[in-house]
CSV table of C-alpha atoms and ligand atoms in Angstrom, one decimal:
chain,number,residue,atom,x,y,z
A,567,MET,CA,3.8,22.3,8.5
A,568,ASN,CA,7.4,22.5,9.6
A,569,SER,CA,8.9,19.2,8.6
A,570,ASP,CA,10.6,18.0,5.4
A,571,ILE,CA,9.0,14.7,5.5
A,572,ARG,CA,7.3,13.4,2.3
A,573,VAL,CA,4.8,10.6,2.0
A,574,PHE,CA,4.3,8.7,-1.3
A,575,LYS,CA,1.7,6.1,-1.9
A,576,PHE,CA,1.9,3.4,-4.6
A,577,GLY,CA,-1.3,1.5,-5.3
A,578,GLY,CA,-1.8,-2.1,-6.4
A,579,ALA,CA,-1.6,-1.3,-10.1
A,580,SER,CA,1.7,0.5,-9.7
A,581,ILE,CA,3.4,-2.6,-8.1
A,582,ARG,CA,1.5,-5.4,-9.8
A,583,ASP,CA,4.5,-7.0,-11.5
A,584,ALA,CA,8.3,-7.2,-11.2
A,585,GLU,CA,8.8,-4.6,-14.0
A,586,ARG,CA,6.5,-2.1,-12.2
A,587,ILE,CA,8.4,-2.7,-8.9
A,588,GLN,CA,11.6,-2.1,-10.6
A,589,LYS,CA,10.1,1.2,-12.0
A,590,VAL,CA,9.1,2.2,-8.5
A,591,ALA,CA,12.7,1.7,-7.3
A,592,ASP,CA,13.9,3.8,-10.2
A,593,ILE,CA,11.6,6.5,-9.3
A,594,LEU,CA,12.6,6.3,-5.6
A,595,ALA,CA,16.3,6.5,-6.5
A,596,ASN,CA,15.6,10.1,-7.3
A,597,TYR,CA,14.6,10.7,-3.8
A,598,LYS,CA,17.7,9.2,-2.0
A,599,GLY,CA,18.5,11.4,0.9
A,600,THR,CA,14.8,12.5,1.4
A,601,ARG,CA,12.9,11.7,4.6
A,602,LEU,CA,10.3,9.7,2.8
A,603,LEU,CA,7.5,7.3,4.0
A,604,ILE,CA,6.2,5.0,1.4
A,605,VAL,CA,2.8,3.4,1.7
A,606,VAL,CA,1.9,0.5,-0.5
A,607,SER,CA,-1.3,-1.4,-1.3
A,608,ALA,CA,-1.5,-5.2,-2.0
A,609,LEU,CA,-0.1,-6.3,-5.4
A,610,GLY,CA,-2.6,-5.8,-8.2
A,611,LYS,CA,-6.0,-7.3,-7.6
A,612,THR,CA,-4.8,-9.4,-4.5
A,613,THR,CA,-7.4,-8.0,-2.2
A,614,ASN,CA,-10.2,-9.2,-4.5
A,615,ALA,CA,-8.6,-12.6,-4.6
A,616,LEU,CA,-8.3,-12.7,-0.8
A,617,GLU,CA,-12.0,-11.8,-0.4
A,618,LYS,CA,-12.7,-15.0,-2.4
A,619,VAL,CA,-10.6,-17.0,0.1
A,620,VAL,CA,-12.6,-15.5,3.0
A,621,ASP,CA,-15.9,-16.3,1.3
A,622,ALA,CA,-14.8,-19.9,0.5
A,623,HIS,CA,-13.8,-20.3,4.2
A,624,VAL,CA,-17.1,-19.0,5.5
A,625,ALA,CA,-19.1,-21.2,3.1
A,626,GLN,CA,-16.8,-24.1,3.8
A,627,THR,CA,-16.7,-25.0,0.1
A,628,GLY,CA,-13.3,-26.8,0.5
A,629,LYS,CA,-11.7,-24.3,-1.9
A,630,ALA,CA,-10.2,-21.8,0.4
A,631,PHE,CA,-6.8,-23.4,0.5
A,632,GLU,CA,-6.7,-23.7,-3.3
A,633,LEU,CA,-7.7,-20.0,-3.7
A,634,LEU,CA,-5.0,-19.0,-1.3
A,635,ASN,CA,-2.5,-21.1,-3.2
A,636,GLU,CA,-3.3,-19.2,-6.3
A,637,VAL,CA,-2.5,-15.9,-4.4
A,638,LYS,CA,0.7,-17.4,-3.1
A,639,ILE,CA,1.8,-18.7,-6.5
A,640,ALA,CA,1.2,-15.2,-8.1
A,641,HIS,CA,3.5,-13.6,-5.4
A,642,TYR,CA,6.2,-16.3,-5.8
A,643,LYS,CA,6.1,-15.8,-9.6
A,644,LEU,CA,6.7,-12.1,-9.1
A,645,LEU,CA,9.6,-12.8,-6.8
A,646,GLU,CA,11.3,-14.8,-9.5
A,647,GLY,CA,11.5,-11.7,-11.5
A,648,LEU,CA,13.1,-9.6,-8.7
A,649,PHE,CA,15.3,-11.9,-6.6
A,650,GLU,CA,17.8,-14.9,-6.6
A,651,PRO,CA,16.1,-18.2,-5.8
A,652,ASN,CA,17.7,-18.4,-2.4
A,653,ALA,CA,16.8,-14.8,-1.3
A,654,GLU,CA,15.5,-14.4,2.3
A,655,ILE,CA,12.2,-12.9,1.1
A,656,TYR,CA,11.0,-16.4,0.1
A,657,THR,CA,11.1,-17.5,3.7
A,658,SER,CA,9.6,-14.3,5.2
A,659,LEU,CA,6.7,-14.4,2.6
A,660,ASN,CA,6.0,-18.0,3.4
A,661,ASP,CA,5.9,-17.1,7.1
A,662,THR,CA,3.3,-14.5,6.3
A,663,PHE,CA,1.1,-16.8,4.4
A,664,VAL,CA,1.4,-19.6,6.9
A,665,GLU,CA,-0.5,-17.5,9.5
A,666,ILE,CA,-3.4,-17.3,7.0
A,667,GLU,CA,-3.2,-21.1,6.5
A,668,TRP,CA,-3.5,-21.6,10.2
A,669,ALA,CA,-6.6,-19.4,10.3
A,670,LEU,CA,-8.2,-21.4,7.5
A,671,GLU,CA,-7.6,-24.6,9.5
A,672,GLU,CA,-9.8,-23.4,12.1
A,673,GLU,CA,-13.6,-23.2,12.0
A,674,PRO,CA,-14.8,-20.0,10.5
A,675,HIS,CA,-15.0,-17.2,13.0
A,676,GLU,CA,-18.6,-16.2,13.9
A,677,ASP,CA,-17.7,-12.6,13.2
A,678,TYR,CA,-17.2,-12.4,9.4
A,679,ASP,CA,-15.8,-8.8,9.4
A,680,TYR,CA,-13.1,-9.8,12.1
A,681,MET,CA,-12.1,-12.9,10.0
A,682,TYR,CA,-12.1,-10.9,6.9
A,683,ASP,CA,-9.6,-8.4,8.2
A,684,GLN,CA,-7.3,-11.1,9.6
A,685,ILE,CA,-7.1,-12.7,6.2
A,686,VAL,CA,-7.4,-9.9,3.7
A,687,SER,CA,-4.7,-7.9,5.5
A,688,VAL,CA,-2.0,-10.4,4.3
A,689,GLY,CA,-2.2,-8.7,0.9
A,690,GLU,CA,-0.6,-5.6,2.2
A,691,LEU,CA,1.8,-7.4,4.5
A,692,ALA,CA,3.1,-9.5,1.6
A,693,SER,CA,3.5,-6.7,-0.9
A,694,SER,CA,5.2,-4.4,1.6
A,695,GLN,CA,7.8,-7.0,2.4
A,696,ILE,CA,8.5,-7.7,-1.3
A,697,VAL,CA,8.8,-3.9,-2.2
A,698,ALA,CA,11.0,-3.2,0.9
A,699,ALA,CA,13.2,-6.2,0.1
A,700,TYR,CA,13.6,-5.1,-3.5
A,701,LEU,CA,14.5,-1.5,-2.5
A,702,ALA,CA,17.2,-2.9,-0.2
A,703,LYS,CA,18.5,-4.9,-3.1
A,704,ALA,CA,18.5,-1.8,-5.2
A,705,GLU,CA,20.7,-0.1,-2.7
A,706,LEU,CA,17.8,2.0,-1.3
A,707,PRO,CA,18.0,1.3,2.4
A,708,THR,CA,14.5,0.9,3.6
A,709,HIS,CA,13.0,0.2,7.0
A,710,TRP,CA,9.8,-2.0,6.9
A,711,LEU,CA,7.3,-0.7,9.4
A,712,ASP,CA,4.3,-2.6,10.5
A,713,ALA,CA,1.4,-0.1,10.1
A,714,ARG,CA,-0.4,-2.0,12.8
A,715,ASP,CA,2.1,-0.6,15.4
A,716,VAL,CA,1.1,2.9,14.3
A,717,VAL,CA,-2.5,3.0,13.0
A,718,ARG,CA,-4.5,2.3,16.1
A,719,THR,CA,-8.2,1.9,15.6
A,720,ASP,CA,-11.5,0.9,17.1
A,721,ASN,CA,-12.7,-2.7,16.6
A,722,LEU,CA,-15.2,-1.9,13.9
A,723,TYR,CA,-13.7,-4.5,11.5
A,724,ARG,CA,-13.6,-3.8,7.8
A,725,SER,CA,-14.3,0.0,8.3
A,726,ALA,CA,-12.3,0.7,11.4
A,727,GLY,CA,-12.1,4.2,12.8
A,728,VAL,CA,-8.7,5.7,13.7
A,729,ILE,CA,-8.0,6.6,17.3
A,730,TRP,CA,-6.1,9.8,16.6
A,731,ASP,CA,-4.3,10.5,19.9
A,732,GLU,CA,-2.9,7.0,20.0
A,733,THR,CA,-1.9,6.9,16.3
A,734,MET,CA,-0.3,10.3,16.5
A,735,GLU,CA,1.7,9.3,19.6
A,736,ALA,CA,2.8,6.0,18.0
A,737,ALA,CA,3.7,7.8,14.7
A,738,LYS,CA,5.9,10.1,16.6
A,739,ARG,CA,7.4,7.3,18.7
A,740,SER,CA,8.0,4.6,16.1
A,741,VAL,CA,8.2,6.4,12.7
A,742,LEU,CA,10.1,9.6,13.4
A,743,PRO,CA,13.4,8.0,14.6
A,744,GLU,CA,13.5,5.7,11.6
A,745,LEU,CA,12.7,8.4,9.1
A,746,THR,CA,16.2,9.7,8.4
A,747,ASN,CA,18.0,10.9,5.3
A,748,GLU,CA,19.8,7.5,5.3
A,749,GLN,CA,16.8,5.3,4.8
A,750,PHE,CA,13.2,5.3,3.6
A,751,VAL,CA,10.4,3.9,5.7
A,752,LEU,CA,8.0,1.7,3.9
A,753,THR,CA,4.6,0.5,5.3
A,754,GLN,CA,1.2,-1.0,4.4
A,755,GLY,CA,-1.8,1.0,3.5
A,756,PHE,CA,-5.4,-0.2,4.5
A,757,ILE,CA,-4.5,-1.9,7.8
A,758,GLY,CA,-4.4,-1.0,11.4
A,759,SER,CA,-4.9,-2.6,14.8
A,760,SER,CA,-7.4,-2.6,17.6
A,761,SER,CA,-6.6,-2.1,21.2
A,762,GLU,CA,-6.8,-5.9,21.6
A,763,ASN,CA,-4.0,-6.0,18.9
A,764,PHE,CA,-6.2,-7.6,16.3
A,765,THR,CA,-5.7,-6.5,12.6
A,766,THR,CA,-8.3,-4.2,11.4
A,767,THR,CA,-8.9,-2.7,7.9
A,768,LEU,CA,-10.0,0.8,7.0
A,769,GLY,CA,-12.3,0.0,4.2
A,770,ARG,CA,-11.6,-1.0,0.5
A,771,GLU,CA,-9.4,1.4,-1.3
A,772,GLY,CA,-8.2,2.5,2.2
A,773,SER,CA,-4.4,3.0,1.3
A,774,ASP,CA,-4.8,6.6,0.2
A,775,TYR,CA,-6.4,7.2,3.6
A,776,THR,CA,-3.4,5.5,5.4
A,777,ALA,CA,-1.1,7.9,3.5
A,778,ALA,CA,-3.3,10.8,4.7
A,779,ILE,CA,-3.1,9.5,8.3
A,780,PHE,CA,0.7,9.2,8.2
A,781,SER,CA,1.0,12.7,6.5
A,782,TYR,CA,-1.1,14.2,9.1
A,783,CYS,CA,0.5,12.5,12.1
A,784,LEU,CA,4.0,13.2,10.9
A,785,ASP,CA,3.2,16.8,9.8
A,786,ALA,CA,4.4,15.9,6.4
A,787,LYS,CA,5.4,18.6,3.9
A,788,ASP,CA,3.3,16.9,1.1
A,789,MET,CA,1.7,13.6,0.1
A,790,SER,CA,1.8,12.2,-3.3
A,791,ILE,CA,-0.3,9.4,-4.8
A,792,TRP,CA,1.5,7.9,-7.7
A,793,LYS,CA,-0.5,6.4,-10.6
A,794,ASP,CA,0.5,3.9,-13.2
A,795,VAL,CA,-0.3,6.1,-16.2
A,796,PRO,CA,1.9,7.3,-19.0
A,797,GLY,CA,1.0,11.0,-18.6
A,798,VAL,CA,-2.0,13.3,-18.0
A,799,LEU,CA,-4.9,11.7,-19.8
A,800,THR,CA,-8.0,13.3,-21.1
A,801,ALA,CA,-10.1,11.0,-18.8
A,802,ASP,CA,-9.8,8.1,-16.4
A,803,PRO,CA,-8.7,5.1,-18.7
A,804,ARG,CA,-10.6,2.7,-16.4
A,805,LEU,CA,-13.8,4.3,-17.2
A,806,PHE,CA,-13.5,5.7,-20.7
A,807,GLU,CA,-12.3,4.3,-24.0
A,808,ASN,CA,-10.3,6.5,-26.4
A,809,VAL,CA,-8.6,8.6,-23.9
A,810,THR,CA,-5.5,10.4,-25.2
A,811,LYS,CA,-2.4,11.7,-23.5
A,812,LEU,CA,-2.0,15.4,-23.3
A,813,ASP,CA,1.4,16.3,-24.4
A,814,ARG,CA,1.2,19.9,-23.3
A,815,LEU,CA,-0.8,21.3,-20.5
A,816,SER,CA,-0.6,24.8,-19.0
A,817,TYR,CA,-0.6,25.3,-15.3
A,818,ARG,CA,-3.9,27.1,-15.7
A,819,GLU,CA,-5.5,24.0,-17.4
A,820,ALA,CA,-4.0,21.7,-14.8
A,821,ILE,CA,-5.5,23.7,-12.1
A,822,GLU,CA,-8.8,23.7,-13.8
A,823,MET,CA,-8.6,19.9,-14.3
A,824,THR,CA,-7.9,19.4,-10.6
A,825,TYR,CA,-10.8,21.8,-9.7
A,826,TYR,CA,-13.1,19.4,-11.6
A,827,GLY,CA,-11.7,16.3,-9.8
A,828,ALA,CA,-8.7,15.2,-11.9
A,829,LYS,CA,-5.9,14.0,-9.4
A,830,VAL,CA,-2.8,15.1,-11.1
A,831,ARG,CA,0.4,16.8,-10.6
A,832,ILE,CA,3.1,16.0,-13.0
A,833,ILE,CA,6.8,15.9,-12.4
A,834,PRO,CA,8.4,15.3,-15.8
A,835,PRO,CA,10.1,13.3,-17.1
A,836,LEU,CA,9.0,10.5,-14.9
A,837,PHE,CA,6.9,7.7,-16.1
A,838,PHE,CA,4.4,8.0,-13.4
A,839,LEU,CA,1.9,10.8,-12.7
A,840,ILE,CA,1.5,12.1,-9.3
A,841,ALA,CA,-1.9,12.8,-7.8
A,842,TRP,CA,-1.6,15.4,-5.2
A,843,MET,CA,-3.6,16.0,-2.1
A,844,PRO,CA,-3.2,19.0,0.1
A,845,LYS,CA,-2.4,18.1,3.8
A,846,ILE,CA,-5.6,17.7,5.9
B,680,LIG,N1,-5.8,-3.3,-1.1
B,680,LIG,C1,-7.0,-2.6,-0.6
B,680,LIG,C2,-8.0,-2.6,-1.7
B,680,LIG,O1,-7.8,-3.2,-2.8
B,680,LIG,C3,-6.6,-1.2,-0.2
B,680,LIG,C4,-6.2,-0.3,-1.3
B,680,LIG,O2,-5.7,-0.8,-2.3
B,680,LIG,O3,-6.3,0.9,-1.2
B,680,LIG,O4,-9.1,-2.1,-1.4
């Protein structure tokens, strides 16, 4: 490792509403001047909702448009909490969703996995536009990068494999020049593109993997996965009840916890916790 590049990933829970996106911007304000690549997932549970759109389309239940509309409404509602009504983001978000509407007007594609990737990927495309636009509004200049121009994959839709030499080359060519001390680069987790330029996805929960791909290809100094939790907890709150926050933790205990699988590195006094992964 010889670069000063850092990679941060914010998952769906960390950007699920306007308040959390503002929080992310507050956090990132501390990193102004850093050569930082940010990877985001789709907002909240958007990917699950889009999977329902795909299934409705395949089954031709007549509900696909309605389900997509619910997803759109949730996104527009969130915009209301972040932007003025005439902000440009409304138009660009609409353009992004229109492409899916066109796909839904066609007969379902015979390859389910192909169709799934074309539709479900809109979640990350939409969230990344929103977060990038908000960062710009918060005076954190940010370059929006289409991950599909970098993460080159085979055409195994829904669990695409990375073509490393092409991805490495594309990362150097299109990310490095943008990754300056003056602006962040923000991109989507989970998605890539095949040699025919069709959208592919890397498998559910694939955004951490995307962050690792970029970290590796850019020879990043470190990669941090931010979690929407108030501190180090005694257990994963999604799996256990009665978890408590640990107010004090020695380095020794922290090391022990990570050894047994906890993904934590704390940078007080920030609201979020960082899960840290060594560079691959
Ligand atoms: N949005 C995708 C999913 O929910 C990828 C990710 O969040 O990591 O699986």
